[in-house]
mmCIF file of N, CA and C in Angstrom:
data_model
loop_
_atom_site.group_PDB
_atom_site.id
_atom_site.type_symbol
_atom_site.label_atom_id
_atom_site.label_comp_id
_atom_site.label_asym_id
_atom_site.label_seq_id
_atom_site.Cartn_x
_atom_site.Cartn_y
_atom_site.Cartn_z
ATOM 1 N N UNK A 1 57.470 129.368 167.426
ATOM 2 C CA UNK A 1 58.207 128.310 166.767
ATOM 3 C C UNK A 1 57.867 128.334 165.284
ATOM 4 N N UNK A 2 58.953 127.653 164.674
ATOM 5 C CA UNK A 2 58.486 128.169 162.993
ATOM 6 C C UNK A 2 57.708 126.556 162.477
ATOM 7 N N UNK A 3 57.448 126.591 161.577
ATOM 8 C CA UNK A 3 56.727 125.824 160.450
ATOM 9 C C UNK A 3 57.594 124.361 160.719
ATOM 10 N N UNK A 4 59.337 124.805 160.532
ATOM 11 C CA UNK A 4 60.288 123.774 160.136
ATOM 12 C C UNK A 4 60.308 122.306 161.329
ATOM 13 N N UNK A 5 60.124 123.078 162.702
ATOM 14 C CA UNK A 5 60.058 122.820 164.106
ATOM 15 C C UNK A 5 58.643 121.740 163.709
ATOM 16 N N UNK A 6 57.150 121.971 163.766
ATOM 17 C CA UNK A 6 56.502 121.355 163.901
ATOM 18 C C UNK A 6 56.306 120.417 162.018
ATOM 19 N N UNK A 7 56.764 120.478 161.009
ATOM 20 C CA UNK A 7 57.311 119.870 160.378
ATOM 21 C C UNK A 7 57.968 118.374 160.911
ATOM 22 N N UNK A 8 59.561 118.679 161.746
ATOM 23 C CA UNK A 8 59.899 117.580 162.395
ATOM 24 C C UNK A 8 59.278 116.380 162.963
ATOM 25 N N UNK A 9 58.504 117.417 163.746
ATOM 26 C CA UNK A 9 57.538 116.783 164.558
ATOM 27 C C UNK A 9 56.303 115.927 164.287
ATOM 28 N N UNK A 10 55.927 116.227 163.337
ATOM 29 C CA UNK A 10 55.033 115.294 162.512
ATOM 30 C C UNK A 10 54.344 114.732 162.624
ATOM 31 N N UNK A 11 53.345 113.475 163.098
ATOM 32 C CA UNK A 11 52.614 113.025 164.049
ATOM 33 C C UNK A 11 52.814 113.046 165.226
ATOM 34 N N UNK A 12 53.639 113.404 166.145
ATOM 35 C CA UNK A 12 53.714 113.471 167.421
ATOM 36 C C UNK A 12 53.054 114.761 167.686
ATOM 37 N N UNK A 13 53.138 115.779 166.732
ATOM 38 C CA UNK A 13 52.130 116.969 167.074
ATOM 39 C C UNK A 13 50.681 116.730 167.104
ATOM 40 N N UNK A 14 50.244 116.129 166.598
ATOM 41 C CA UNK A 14 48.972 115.624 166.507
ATOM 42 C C UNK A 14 49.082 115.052 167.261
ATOM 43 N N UNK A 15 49.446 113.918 167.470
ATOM 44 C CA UNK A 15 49.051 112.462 168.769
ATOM 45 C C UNK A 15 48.968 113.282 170.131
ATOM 46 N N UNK A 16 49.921 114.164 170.391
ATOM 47 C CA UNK A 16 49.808 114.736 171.628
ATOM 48 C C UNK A 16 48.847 116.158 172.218
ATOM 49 N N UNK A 17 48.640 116.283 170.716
ATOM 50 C CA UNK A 17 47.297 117.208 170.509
ATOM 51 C C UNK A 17 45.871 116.840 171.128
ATOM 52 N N UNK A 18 45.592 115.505 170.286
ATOM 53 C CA UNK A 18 44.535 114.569 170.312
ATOM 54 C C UNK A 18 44.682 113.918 171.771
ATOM 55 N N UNK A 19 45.638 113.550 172.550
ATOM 56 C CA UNK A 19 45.509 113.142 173.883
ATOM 57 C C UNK A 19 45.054 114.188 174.591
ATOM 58 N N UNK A 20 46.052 115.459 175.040
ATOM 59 C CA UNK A 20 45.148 116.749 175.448
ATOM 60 C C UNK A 20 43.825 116.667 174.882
ATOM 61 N N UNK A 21 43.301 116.936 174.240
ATOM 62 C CA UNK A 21 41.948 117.183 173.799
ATOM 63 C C UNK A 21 41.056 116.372 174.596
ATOM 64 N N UNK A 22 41.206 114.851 174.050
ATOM 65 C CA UNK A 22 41.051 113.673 175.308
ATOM 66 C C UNK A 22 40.900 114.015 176.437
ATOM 67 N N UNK A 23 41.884 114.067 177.128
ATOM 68 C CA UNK A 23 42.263 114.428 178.486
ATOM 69 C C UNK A 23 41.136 115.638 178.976
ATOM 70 N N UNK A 24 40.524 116.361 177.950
ATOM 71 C CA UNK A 24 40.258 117.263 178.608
ATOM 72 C C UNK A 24 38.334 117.180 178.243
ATOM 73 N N UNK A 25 38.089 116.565 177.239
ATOM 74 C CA UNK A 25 36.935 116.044 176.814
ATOM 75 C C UNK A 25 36.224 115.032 178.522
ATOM 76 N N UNK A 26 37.175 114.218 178.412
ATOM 77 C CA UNK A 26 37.100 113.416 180.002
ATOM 78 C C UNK A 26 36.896 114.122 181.200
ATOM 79 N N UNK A 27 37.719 114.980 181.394
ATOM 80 C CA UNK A 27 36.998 115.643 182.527
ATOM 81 C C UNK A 27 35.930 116.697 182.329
ATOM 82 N N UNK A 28 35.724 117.108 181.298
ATOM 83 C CA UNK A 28 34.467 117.973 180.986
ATOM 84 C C UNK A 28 33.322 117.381 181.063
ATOM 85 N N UNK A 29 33.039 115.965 180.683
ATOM 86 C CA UNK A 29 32.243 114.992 181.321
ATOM 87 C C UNK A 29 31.931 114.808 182.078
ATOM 88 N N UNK A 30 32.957 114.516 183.177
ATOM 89 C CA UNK A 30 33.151 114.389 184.485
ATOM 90 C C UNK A 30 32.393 115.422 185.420
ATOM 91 N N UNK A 31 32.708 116.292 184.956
ATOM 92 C CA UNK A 31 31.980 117.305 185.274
ATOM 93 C C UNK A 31 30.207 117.411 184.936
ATOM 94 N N UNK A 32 30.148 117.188 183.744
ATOM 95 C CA UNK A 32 28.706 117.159 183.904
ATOM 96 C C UNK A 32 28.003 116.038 184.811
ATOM 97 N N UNK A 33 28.385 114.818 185.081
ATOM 98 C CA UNK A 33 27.953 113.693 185.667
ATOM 99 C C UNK A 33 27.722 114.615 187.271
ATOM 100 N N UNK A 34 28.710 115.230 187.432
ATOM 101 C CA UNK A 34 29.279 116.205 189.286
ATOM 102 C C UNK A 34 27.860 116.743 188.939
ATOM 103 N N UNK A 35 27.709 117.575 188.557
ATOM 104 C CA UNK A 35 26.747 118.879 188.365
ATOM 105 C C UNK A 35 25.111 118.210 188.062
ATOM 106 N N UNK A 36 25.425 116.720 187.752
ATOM 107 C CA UNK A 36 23.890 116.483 187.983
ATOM 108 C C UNK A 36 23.733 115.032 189.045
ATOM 109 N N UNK A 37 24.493 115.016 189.710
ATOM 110 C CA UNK A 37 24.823 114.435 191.075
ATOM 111 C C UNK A 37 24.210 112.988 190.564
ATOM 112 N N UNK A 38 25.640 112.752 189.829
ATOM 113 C CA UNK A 38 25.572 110.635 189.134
ATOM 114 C C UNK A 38 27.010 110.676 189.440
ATOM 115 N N UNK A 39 26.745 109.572 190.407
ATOM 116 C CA UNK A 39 28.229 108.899 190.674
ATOM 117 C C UNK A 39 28.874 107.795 189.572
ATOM 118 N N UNK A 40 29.727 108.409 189.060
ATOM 119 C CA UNK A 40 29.906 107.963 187.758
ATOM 120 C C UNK A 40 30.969 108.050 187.238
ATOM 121 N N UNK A 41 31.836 107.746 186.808
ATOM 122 C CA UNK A 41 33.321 108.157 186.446
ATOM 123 C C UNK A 41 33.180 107.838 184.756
ATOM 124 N N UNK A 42 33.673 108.867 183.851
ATOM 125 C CA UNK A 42 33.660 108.533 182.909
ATOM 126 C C UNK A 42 34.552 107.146 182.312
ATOM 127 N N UNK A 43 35.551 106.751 182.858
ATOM 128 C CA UNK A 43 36.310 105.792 182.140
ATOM 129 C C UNK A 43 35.931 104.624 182.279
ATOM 130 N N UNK A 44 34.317 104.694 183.223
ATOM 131 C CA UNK A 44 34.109 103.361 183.126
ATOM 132 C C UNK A 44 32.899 103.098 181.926
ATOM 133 N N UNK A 45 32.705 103.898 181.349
ATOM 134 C CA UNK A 45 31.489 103.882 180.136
ATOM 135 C C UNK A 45 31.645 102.382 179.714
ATOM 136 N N UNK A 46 33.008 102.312 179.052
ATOM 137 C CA UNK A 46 32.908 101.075 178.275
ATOM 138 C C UNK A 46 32.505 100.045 179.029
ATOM 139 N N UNK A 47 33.051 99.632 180.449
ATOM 140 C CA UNK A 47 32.645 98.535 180.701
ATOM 141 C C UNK A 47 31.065 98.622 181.233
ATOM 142 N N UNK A 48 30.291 99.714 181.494
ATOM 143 C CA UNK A 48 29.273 99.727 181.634
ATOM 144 C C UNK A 48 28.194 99.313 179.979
ATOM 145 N N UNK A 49 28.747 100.106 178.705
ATOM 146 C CA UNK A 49 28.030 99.833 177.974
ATOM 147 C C UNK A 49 27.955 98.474 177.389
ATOM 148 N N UNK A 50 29.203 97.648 178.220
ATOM 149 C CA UNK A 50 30.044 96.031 177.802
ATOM 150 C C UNK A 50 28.358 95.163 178.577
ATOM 151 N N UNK A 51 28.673 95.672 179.346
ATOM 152 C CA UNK A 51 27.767 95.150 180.625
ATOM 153 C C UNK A 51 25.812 94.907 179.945
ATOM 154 N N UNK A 52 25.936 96.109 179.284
ATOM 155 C CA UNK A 52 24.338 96.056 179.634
ATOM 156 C C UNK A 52 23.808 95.858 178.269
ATOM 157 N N UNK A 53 25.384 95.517 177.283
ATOM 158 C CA UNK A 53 25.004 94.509 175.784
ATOM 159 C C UNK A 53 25.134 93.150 175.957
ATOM 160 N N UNK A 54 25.613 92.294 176.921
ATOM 161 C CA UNK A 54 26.277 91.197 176.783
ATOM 162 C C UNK A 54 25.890 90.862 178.692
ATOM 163 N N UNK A 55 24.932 90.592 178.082
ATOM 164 C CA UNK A 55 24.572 90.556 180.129
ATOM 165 C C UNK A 55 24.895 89.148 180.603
ATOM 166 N N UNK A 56 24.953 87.859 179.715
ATOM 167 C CA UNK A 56 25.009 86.737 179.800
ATOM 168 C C UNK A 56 26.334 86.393 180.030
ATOM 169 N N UNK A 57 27.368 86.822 178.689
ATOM 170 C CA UNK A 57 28.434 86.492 178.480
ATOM 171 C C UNK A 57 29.880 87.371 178.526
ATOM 172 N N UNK A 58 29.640 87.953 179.877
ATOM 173 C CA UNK A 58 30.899 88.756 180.406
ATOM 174 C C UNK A 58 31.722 88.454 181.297
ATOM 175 N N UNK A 59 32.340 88.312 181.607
ATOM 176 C CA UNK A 59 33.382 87.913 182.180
ATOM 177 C C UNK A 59 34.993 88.888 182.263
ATOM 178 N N UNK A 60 35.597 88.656 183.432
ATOM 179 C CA UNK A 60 36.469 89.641 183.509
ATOM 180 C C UNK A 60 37.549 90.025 181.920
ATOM 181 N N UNK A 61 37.599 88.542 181.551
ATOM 182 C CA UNK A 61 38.370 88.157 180.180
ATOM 183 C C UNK A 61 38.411 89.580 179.317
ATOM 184 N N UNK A 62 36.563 88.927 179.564
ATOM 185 C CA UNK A 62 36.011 90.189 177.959
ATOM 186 C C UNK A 62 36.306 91.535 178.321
ATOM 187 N N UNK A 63 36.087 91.776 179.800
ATOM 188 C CA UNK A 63 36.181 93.286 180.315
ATOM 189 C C UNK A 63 37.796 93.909 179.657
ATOM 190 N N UNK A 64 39.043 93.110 180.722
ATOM 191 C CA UNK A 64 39.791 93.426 180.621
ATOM 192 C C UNK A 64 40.442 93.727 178.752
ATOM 193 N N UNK A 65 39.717 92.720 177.773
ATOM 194 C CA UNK A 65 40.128 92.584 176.528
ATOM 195 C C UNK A 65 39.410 93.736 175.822
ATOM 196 N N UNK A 66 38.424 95.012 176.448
ATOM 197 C CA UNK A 66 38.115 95.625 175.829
ATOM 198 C C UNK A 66 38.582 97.201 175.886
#
């Protein structure tokens, strides 16, 4: 494809770049958690790291709002 093509395209080449990448960062993770036998899913980091800053004042609210 030429220059003119991803030109058009313009941030959507990137945005969908950066999701792949994502997408694939996540399960490469995933993988390490497998390989050292932690049941663990990466997408729950956040609410785990939500959890063990704010031990008092969590609530589904805050979960879902983060």
């Amino acid at each position: 494809m030429n220059n003119n093509y991803y030109e058009k395209l313009g941030e959507l080449v990137i945005a969908s770049r950066l999701r792949r990448l994502s997408e694939r960062f996540v399960l490469d993770i995933g993988n390490i958690y497998k390989s050292r036998n932690i049941d663990f899913e990466p997408g729950w980091f956040h609410i785990m790291f939500l959890l063990s800053e704010n031990k008092k004042n969590v609530d589904n609210t805050n979960i879902r709002n983060t």
